[in-house]
XYZ file of C-alpha atoms in Angstrom:
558
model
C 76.500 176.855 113.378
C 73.034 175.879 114.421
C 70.846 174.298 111.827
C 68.157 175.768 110.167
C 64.362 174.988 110.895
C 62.329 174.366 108.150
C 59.082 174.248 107.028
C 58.575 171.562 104.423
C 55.448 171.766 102.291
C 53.890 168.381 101.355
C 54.579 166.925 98.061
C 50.966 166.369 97.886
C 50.020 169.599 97.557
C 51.998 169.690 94.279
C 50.436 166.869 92.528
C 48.538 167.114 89.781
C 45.015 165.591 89.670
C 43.067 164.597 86.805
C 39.207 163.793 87.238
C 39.914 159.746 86.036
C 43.708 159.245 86.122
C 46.603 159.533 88.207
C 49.791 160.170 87.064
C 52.162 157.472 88.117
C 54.007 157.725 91.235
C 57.547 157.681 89.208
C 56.618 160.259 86.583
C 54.937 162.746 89.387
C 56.864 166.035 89.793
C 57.122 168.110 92.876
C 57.327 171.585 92.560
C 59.623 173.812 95.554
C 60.528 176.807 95.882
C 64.113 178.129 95.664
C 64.336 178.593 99.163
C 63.103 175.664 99.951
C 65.215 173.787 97.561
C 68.146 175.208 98.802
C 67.358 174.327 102.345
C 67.038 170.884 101.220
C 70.381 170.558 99.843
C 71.804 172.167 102.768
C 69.994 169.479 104.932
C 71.377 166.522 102.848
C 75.332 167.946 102.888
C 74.747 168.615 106.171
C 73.910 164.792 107.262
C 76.215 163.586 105.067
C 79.505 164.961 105.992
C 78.394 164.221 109.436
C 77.935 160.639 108.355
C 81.199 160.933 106.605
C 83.028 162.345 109.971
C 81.112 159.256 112.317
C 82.155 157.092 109.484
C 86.138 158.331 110.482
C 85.648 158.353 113.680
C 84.423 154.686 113.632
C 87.672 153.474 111.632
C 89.586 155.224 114.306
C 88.383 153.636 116.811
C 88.103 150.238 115.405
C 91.646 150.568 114.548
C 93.556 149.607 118.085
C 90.590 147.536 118.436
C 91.639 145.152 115.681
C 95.055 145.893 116.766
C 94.216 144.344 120.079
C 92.372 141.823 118.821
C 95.131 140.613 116.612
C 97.435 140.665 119.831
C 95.326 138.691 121.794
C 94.750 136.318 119.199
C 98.895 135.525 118.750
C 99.374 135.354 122.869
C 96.619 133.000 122.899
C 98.229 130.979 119.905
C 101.982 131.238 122.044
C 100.125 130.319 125.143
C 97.649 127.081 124.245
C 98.394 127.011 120.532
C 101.182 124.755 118.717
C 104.691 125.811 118.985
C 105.538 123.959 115.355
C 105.541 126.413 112.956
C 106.052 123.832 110.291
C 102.178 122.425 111.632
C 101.077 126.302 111.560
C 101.992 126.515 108.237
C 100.906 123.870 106.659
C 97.180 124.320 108.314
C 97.113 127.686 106.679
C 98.498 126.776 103.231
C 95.687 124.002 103.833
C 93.411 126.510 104.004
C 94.502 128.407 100.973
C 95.424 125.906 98.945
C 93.883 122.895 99.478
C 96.986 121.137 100.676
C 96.823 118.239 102.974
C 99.455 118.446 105.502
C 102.004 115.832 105.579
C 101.728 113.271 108.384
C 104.589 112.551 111.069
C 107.028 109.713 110.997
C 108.260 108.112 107.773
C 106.438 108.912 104.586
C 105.379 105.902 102.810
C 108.063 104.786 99.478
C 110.711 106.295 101.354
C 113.378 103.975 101.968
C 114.770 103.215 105.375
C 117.929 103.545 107.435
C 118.074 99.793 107.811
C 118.718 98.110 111.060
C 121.162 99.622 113.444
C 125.157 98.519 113.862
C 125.712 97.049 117.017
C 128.537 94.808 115.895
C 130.692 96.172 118.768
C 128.893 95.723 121.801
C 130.817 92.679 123.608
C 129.576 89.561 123.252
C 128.758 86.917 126.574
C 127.724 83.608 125.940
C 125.361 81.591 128.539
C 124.669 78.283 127.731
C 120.926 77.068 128.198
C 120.873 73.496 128.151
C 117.276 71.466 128.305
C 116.881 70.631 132.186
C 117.758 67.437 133.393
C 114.069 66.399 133.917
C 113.574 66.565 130.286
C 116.657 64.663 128.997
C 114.836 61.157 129.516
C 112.199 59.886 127.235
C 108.703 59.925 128.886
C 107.718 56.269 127.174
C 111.255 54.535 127.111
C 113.587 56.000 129.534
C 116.207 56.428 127.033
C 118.654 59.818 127.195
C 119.209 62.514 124.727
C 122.398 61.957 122.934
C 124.063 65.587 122.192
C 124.449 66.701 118.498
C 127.056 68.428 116.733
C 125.965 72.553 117.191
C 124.194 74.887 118.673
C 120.711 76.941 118.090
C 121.725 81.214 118.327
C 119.656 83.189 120.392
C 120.667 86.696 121.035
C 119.504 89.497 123.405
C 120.605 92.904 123.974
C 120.787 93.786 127.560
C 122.036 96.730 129.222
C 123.253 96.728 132.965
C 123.964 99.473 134.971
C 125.624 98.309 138.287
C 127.376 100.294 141.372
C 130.477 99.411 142.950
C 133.321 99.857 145.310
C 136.772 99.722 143.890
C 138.478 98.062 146.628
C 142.864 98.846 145.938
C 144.848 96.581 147.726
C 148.450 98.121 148.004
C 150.650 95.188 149.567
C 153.310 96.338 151.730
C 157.142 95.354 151.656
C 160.024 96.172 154.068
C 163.131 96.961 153.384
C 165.904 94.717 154.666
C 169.221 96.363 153.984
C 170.417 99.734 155.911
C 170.421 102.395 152.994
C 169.178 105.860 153.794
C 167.759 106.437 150.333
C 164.814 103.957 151.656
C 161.987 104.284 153.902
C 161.416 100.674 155.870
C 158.466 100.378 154.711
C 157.447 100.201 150.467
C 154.113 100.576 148.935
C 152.659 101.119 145.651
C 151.445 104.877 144.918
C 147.846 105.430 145.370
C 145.426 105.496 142.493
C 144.902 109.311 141.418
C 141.958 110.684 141.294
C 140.472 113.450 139.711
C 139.384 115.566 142.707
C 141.800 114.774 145.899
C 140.475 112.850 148.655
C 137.437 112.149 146.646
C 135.795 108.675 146.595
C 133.747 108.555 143.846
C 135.897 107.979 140.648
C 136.515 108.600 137.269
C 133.506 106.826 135.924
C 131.271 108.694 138.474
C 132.204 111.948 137.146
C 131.797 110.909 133.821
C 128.094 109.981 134.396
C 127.617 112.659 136.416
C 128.713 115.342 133.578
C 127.354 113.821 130.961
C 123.930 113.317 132.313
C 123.715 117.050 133.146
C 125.272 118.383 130.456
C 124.925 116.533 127.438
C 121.504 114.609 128.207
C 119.848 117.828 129.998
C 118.965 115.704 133.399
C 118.963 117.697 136.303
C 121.569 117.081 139.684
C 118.665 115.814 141.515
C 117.033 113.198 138.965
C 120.656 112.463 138.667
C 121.080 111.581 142.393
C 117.831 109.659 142.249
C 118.428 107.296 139.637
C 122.430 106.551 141.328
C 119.645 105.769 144.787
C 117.701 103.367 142.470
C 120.881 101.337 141.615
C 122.107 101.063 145.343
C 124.737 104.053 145.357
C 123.342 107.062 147.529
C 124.709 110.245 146.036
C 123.681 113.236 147.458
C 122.835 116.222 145.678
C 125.232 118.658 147.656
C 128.488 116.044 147.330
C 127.446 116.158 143.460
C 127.373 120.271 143.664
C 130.330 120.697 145.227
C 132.415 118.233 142.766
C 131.095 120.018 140.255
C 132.498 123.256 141.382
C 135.800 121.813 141.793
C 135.781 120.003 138.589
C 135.142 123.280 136.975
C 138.739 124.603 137.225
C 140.231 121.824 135.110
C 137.661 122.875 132.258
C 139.339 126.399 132.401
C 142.346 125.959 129.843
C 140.367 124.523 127.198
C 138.448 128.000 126.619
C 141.442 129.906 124.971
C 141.858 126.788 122.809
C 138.344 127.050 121.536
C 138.610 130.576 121.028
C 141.523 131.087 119.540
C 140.272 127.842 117.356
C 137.010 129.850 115.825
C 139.203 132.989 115.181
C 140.641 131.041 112.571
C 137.527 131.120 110.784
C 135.306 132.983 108.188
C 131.423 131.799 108.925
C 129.845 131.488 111.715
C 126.335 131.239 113.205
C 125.172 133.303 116.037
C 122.018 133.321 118.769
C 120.961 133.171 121.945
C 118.648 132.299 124.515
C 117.167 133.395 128.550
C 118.438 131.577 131.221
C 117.436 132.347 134.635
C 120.080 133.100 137.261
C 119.074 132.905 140.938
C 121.356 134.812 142.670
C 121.686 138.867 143.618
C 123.888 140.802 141.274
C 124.878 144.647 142.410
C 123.071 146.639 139.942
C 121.271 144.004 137.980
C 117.117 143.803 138.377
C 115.919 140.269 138.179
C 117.315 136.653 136.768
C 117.346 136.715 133.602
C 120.758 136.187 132.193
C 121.291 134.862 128.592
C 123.274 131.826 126.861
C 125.431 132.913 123.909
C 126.032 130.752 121.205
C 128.976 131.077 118.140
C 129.144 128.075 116.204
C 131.382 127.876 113.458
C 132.694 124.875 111.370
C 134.050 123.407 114.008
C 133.738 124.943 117.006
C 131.009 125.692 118.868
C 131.711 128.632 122.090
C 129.001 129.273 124.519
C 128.950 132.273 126.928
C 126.819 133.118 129.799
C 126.279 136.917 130.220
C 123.919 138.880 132.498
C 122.142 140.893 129.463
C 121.201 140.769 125.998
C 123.250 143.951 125.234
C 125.887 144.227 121.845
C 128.502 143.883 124.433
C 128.847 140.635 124.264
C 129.233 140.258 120.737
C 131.426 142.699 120.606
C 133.606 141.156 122.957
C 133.755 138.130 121.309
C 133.673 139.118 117.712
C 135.556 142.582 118.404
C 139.294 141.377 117.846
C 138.846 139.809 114.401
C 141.719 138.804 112.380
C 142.474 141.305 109.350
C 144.184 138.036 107.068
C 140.668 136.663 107.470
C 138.864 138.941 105.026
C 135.700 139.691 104.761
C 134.085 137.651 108.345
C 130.023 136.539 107.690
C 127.996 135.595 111.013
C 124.256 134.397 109.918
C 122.066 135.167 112.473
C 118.958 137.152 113.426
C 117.758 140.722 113.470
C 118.320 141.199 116.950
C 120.111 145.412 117.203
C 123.304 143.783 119.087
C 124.311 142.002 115.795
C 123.512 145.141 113.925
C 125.331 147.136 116.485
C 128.108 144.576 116.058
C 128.027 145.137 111.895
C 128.261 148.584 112.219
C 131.499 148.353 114.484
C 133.273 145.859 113.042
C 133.663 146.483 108.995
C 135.422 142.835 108.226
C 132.145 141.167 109.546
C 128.692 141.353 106.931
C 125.785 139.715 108.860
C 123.795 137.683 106.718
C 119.822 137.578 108.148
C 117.263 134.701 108.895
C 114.748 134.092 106.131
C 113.075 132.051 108.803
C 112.341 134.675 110.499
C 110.947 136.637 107.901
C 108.464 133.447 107.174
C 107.480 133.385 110.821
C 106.278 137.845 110.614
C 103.928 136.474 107.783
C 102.790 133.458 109.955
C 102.359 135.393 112.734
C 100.679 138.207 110.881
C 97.924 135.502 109.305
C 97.291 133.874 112.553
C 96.781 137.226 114.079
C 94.323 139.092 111.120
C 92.547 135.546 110.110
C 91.122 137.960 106.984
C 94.951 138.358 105.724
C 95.629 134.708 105.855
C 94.881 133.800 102.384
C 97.643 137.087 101.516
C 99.955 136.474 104.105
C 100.331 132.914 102.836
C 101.042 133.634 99.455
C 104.266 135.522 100.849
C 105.210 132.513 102.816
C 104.691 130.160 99.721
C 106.999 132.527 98.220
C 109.435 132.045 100.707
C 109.370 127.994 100.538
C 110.177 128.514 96.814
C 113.249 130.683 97.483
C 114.125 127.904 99.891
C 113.574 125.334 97.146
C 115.516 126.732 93.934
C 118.552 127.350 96.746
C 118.623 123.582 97.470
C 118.636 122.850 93.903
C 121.252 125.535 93.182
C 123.476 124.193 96.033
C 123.245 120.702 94.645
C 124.754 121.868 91.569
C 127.394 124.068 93.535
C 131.023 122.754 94.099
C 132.657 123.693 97.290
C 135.274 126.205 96.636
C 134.075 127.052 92.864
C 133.714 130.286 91.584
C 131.016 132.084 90.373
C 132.607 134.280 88.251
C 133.373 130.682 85.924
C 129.900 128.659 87.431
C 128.479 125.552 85.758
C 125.313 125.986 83.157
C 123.590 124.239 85.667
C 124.798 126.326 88.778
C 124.461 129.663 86.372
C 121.131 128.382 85.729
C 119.361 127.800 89.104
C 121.301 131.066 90.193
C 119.562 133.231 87.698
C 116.053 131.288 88.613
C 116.773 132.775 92.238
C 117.648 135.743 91.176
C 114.705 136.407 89.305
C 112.352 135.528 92.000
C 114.631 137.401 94.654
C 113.699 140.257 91.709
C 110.004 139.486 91.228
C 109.349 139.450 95.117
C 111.511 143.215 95.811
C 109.844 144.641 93.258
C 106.014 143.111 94.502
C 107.102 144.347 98.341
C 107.924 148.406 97.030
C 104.305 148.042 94.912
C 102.771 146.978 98.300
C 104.859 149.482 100.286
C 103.251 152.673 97.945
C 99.841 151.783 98.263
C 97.754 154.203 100.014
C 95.196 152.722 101.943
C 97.887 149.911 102.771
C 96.838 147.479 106.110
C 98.646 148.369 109.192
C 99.715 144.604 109.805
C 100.521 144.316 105.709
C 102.586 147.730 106.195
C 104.597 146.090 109.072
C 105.714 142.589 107.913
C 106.678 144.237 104.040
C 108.167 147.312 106.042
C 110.624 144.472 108.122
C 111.622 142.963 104.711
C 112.081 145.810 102.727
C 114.268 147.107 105.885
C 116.660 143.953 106.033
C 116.846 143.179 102.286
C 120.495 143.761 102.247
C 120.977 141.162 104.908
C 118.804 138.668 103.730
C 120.319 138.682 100.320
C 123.953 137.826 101.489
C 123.290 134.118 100.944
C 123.007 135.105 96.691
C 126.614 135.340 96.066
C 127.861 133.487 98.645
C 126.178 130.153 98.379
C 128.245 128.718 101.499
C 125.454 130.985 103.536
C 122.674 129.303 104.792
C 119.577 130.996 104.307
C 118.398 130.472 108.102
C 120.013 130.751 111.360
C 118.350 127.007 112.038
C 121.668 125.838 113.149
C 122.565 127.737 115.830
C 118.961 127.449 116.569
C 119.476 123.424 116.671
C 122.512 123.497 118.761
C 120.396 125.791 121.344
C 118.029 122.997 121.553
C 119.733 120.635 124.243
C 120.306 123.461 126.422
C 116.860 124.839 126.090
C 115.648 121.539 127.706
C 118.244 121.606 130.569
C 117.408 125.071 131.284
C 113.652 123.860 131.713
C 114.478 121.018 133.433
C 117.148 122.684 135.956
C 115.053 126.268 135.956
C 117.884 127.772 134.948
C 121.188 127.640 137.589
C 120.999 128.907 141.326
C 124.104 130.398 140.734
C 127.063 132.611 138.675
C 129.530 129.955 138.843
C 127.539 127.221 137.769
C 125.744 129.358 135.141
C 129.066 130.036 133.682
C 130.185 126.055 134.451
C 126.964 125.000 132.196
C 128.243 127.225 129.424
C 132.008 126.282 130.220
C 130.368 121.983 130.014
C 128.551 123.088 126.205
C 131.789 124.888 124.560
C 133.525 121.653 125.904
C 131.139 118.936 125.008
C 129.397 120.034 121.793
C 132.214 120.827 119.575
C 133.404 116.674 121.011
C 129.914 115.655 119.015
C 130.343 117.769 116.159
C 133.346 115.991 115.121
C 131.644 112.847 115.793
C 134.049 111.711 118.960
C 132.091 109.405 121.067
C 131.553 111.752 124.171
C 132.178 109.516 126.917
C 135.448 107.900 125.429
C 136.559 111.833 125.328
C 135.696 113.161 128.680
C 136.519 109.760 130.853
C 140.024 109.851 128.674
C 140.146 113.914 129.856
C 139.411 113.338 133.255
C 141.512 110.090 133.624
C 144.314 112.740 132.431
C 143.284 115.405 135.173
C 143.562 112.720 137.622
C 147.247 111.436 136.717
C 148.360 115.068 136.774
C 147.351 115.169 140.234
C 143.819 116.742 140.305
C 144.499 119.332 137.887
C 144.330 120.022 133.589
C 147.112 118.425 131.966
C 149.849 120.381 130.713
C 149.717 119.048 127.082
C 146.158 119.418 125.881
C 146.524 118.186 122.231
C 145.385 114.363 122.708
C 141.906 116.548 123.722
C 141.268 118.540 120.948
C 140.430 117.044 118.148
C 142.055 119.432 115.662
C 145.500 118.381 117.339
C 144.468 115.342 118.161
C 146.249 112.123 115.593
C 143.761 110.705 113.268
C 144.258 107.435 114.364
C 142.838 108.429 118.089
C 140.318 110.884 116.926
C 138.856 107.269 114.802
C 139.252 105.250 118.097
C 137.616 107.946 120.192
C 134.738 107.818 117.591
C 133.919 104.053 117.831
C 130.405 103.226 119.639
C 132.336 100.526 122.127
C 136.194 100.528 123.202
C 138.140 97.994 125.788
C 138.751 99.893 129.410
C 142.102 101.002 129.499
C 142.614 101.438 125.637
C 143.793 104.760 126.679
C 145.536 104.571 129.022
């Protein structure tokens, strides 16, 4: 419609004029004719819807604009920002609330741990006696006379040294005539743990270990062996390993059939690159599964992130078990996993749901102050759950709790109450923010999950410990850049279902694994046939205490 052209008329001409005095400017009155009038107010509509329309048009497109923004703002934070979130949050809740954030190390009034235990390192005594030039007086000549004791003195030194374990075998002949005997007798040669092999027991204990368990790459490895005198190269240390991976084999079943035994575990998992050419696979990316449960922990290395794996693990679950809960995070193969498998509830991350709102307030810095009152929230659900679970007794009820259990339960329950009801309130708004809409939207979403840990205070809130056991791999997967290929990929995860579960019972690792391989090596190169002096569930008590000692004799168990 094309707008009309008017004629407006002066509201000059309409004023009235007095010969001494003019009306005021606010009490003049202008006088218009109807049409006019009319056109006016068609004029005014007219500019303001389309001021209302550019008005829409402007939030529209300053919509994925923000969006963007926001996005650039959190890749920026992942790439030069801090990866704490514990520092994150406690600059924001700074920012809020006026906290000052707590400083590293120990906190001052806290006590200490004391000084550390090193009772059972061996002792060796040198004796340093005053040199001979000294013993005379300067003035008189006269010797030092000893005197009944000795000043202490003690430093701890630790000495890594190489060598070549030279076996003498003497030989004897046989002097009668029996065929039974060969004519000439010697002892049996030392075994070893990979045939024809020079490099011994001790060797492969470093060697594992220092891959494995301290995250040092083969090469670094190598390096520091050159630095002590004993060349090692980095292909004789690559092929042991591949050999030394088939006596690792039998304890697998062990550890699985170990964990399906029991009710709670925690589940995760992590990249880790792959460089060699699968048919049908694009790329390297493979991924390191982790089940940890009370006291096992089972790694797996698979070539996707898909619910297969899960499933494959979790699939065959025990029906005498009951009701199976794996804590983990909201990744869809767990869920798939859930829905497949109706004897296992998975119990969700709170930690996860802290890091949306940190996320969300670095990202829109005009949220922050709302987005941290969410995550204070969430450190106060973490805080009356400590102080229920000090009142809880392992194994109690709570159908017949404590006052002081039933107590700090209903206190969580109530805020669990107070902060559903707050998200729904949020979630009906009209005119709700996109980014406010998508963190409550997550939460309201996974309520069910994240509410297992009510009434079943065994569950952890977080999935922080599978998390923490991911950590030591994490590092040798930086370190290493992943594995160069399958069969030491699945040889990494084979070493971590072997060596971690050792330090969660507290075993001292290298006792364990220079005992195992000492036992591979009697058998003739290969696992040994009664695995129950290995595992420390089958294992006597009285070994599983000396295998935990800091310091044991050589040979103790032999």
């Amino acid at each position: 419609m094309e707008k009309p052209q008017l004629q407006l008329i002066s509201p000059a001409a309409y004023v009235p004029v007095s010969g001494e005095t003019t009306t005021p400017f606010s009490q003049q009155s202008v006088v218009l004719p109807k049409q006019d009038y009319i056109a006016l107010k068609w004029e005014a509509n007219y500019w303001r819807g389309q001021h209302a329309r550019l008005v829409q048009r402007e939030a529209a497109l300053k919509a994925p604009v923000d969006a963007l923004e926001a996005q650039l703002r959190d890749l920026t934070q992942r790439l030069y920002g801090t990866q704490s979130e514990q520092s994150a949050a406690s600059e924001a809740l700074g920012k809020v609330h006026e906290v000052q954030p707590r400083k590293r190390g120990q906190q001052p009034g806290t006590p200490g741990h004391g000084r550390s235990d090193r009772s059972t390192l061996p002792v060796v005594v040198e004796v340093h006696d005053v040199s001979e030039a000294a013993k005379p007086c300067p003035q008189c000549g006269e010797a030092l006379a000893p005197f009944p004791g000795v000043e202490g003195c003690d430093s701890i030194e630790g000495q890594v040294q190489a060598h070549i374990r030279r076996m003498q075998r003497p030989r004897s002949q046989t002097t009668c005539r029996c065929a039974q005997r060969p004519g000439m007798v010697t002892a049996p040669p030392v075994p070893r743990v990979i045939p024809k092999s020079p490099l011994g027991v001790s060797v492969w204990t470093m060697v594992l270990l220092d891959k494995y368990l301290s995250s040092r790459p083969t090469h670094r490895v190598c390096q520091a062996l050159a630095h002590h005198g004993f060349p090692l190269s980095q292909g004789t240390s690559t092929e042991g390993l591949q050999r030394l991976k088939v006596l690792c084999e039998p304890l697998m079943p062990v550890l699985y059939e170990r964990q399906r035994t029991e009710k709670l575990f925690h589940g995760d998992e992590t990249r880790w690159e792959v460089f060699a050419e699968i048919e049908g696979k694009t790329g390297h990316r493979w991924y390191l599964w982790v089940m940890q449960s009370a006291s096992v922990v089972y790694d797996q290395m698979a070539p996707g992130r898909g619910a297969d794996v899960p499933k494959g693990h979790w699939g065959k679950l025990r029906k005498d078990l009951g009701e199976v809960v794996l804590v983990c995070d909201r990744s869809s193969a767990y869920k798939s996993l859930a829905l497949e498998c109706e004897e296992l509830m998975v119990a969700l991350c709170w930690a996860h749901v802290r890091r949306d709102f940190l996320k969300a307030a670095r990202s829109w810095p005009e949220l922050e102050g709302w987005m941290c009152t969410w995550v204070v929230d969430i450190r106060a659900l973490y805080h009356l759950n400590a102080t229920r679970l000090e009142q809880w007794e392992a194994g109690g009820s709570l159908e017949h709790p404590s006052s002081a259990f039933a107590e700090c339960h209903q206190a969580l329950k109530a805020k669990l109450r107070e902060m559903q009801e707050r998200c729904e309130t949020h979630l009906q708004e009209p005119a709700l923010h996109l980014a406010k809409q998508n963190v409550l939207s997550r939460l309201h979403n996974h309520w069910d999950g994240l509410t297992v840990c009510v009434d079943r205070p065994e569950v952890a809130m977080d999935n922080n410990t599978a998390e923490r056991i991911l950590r030591n791999p994490v590092v040798g997967r930086k370190n290493d850049y992943g594995s160069g290929s399958v069969w030491s990929a699945h040889f990494a995860a084979m070493m971590l279902s072997v060596l971690q579960p050792i330090v969660l019972w507290g075993l001292n690792p290298h006792h364990w694994l220079s005992a195992c391989l000492q036992a591979c090596a009697e058998s003739g190169g290969q696992s040994p046939a009664d695995l129950s002096p290995f595992v420390p569930w089958q294992m006597s008590a009285e070994r599983r205490e000396m295998l935990g000692v800091s310091h044991l004799l050589h040979g103790f168990l032999s």
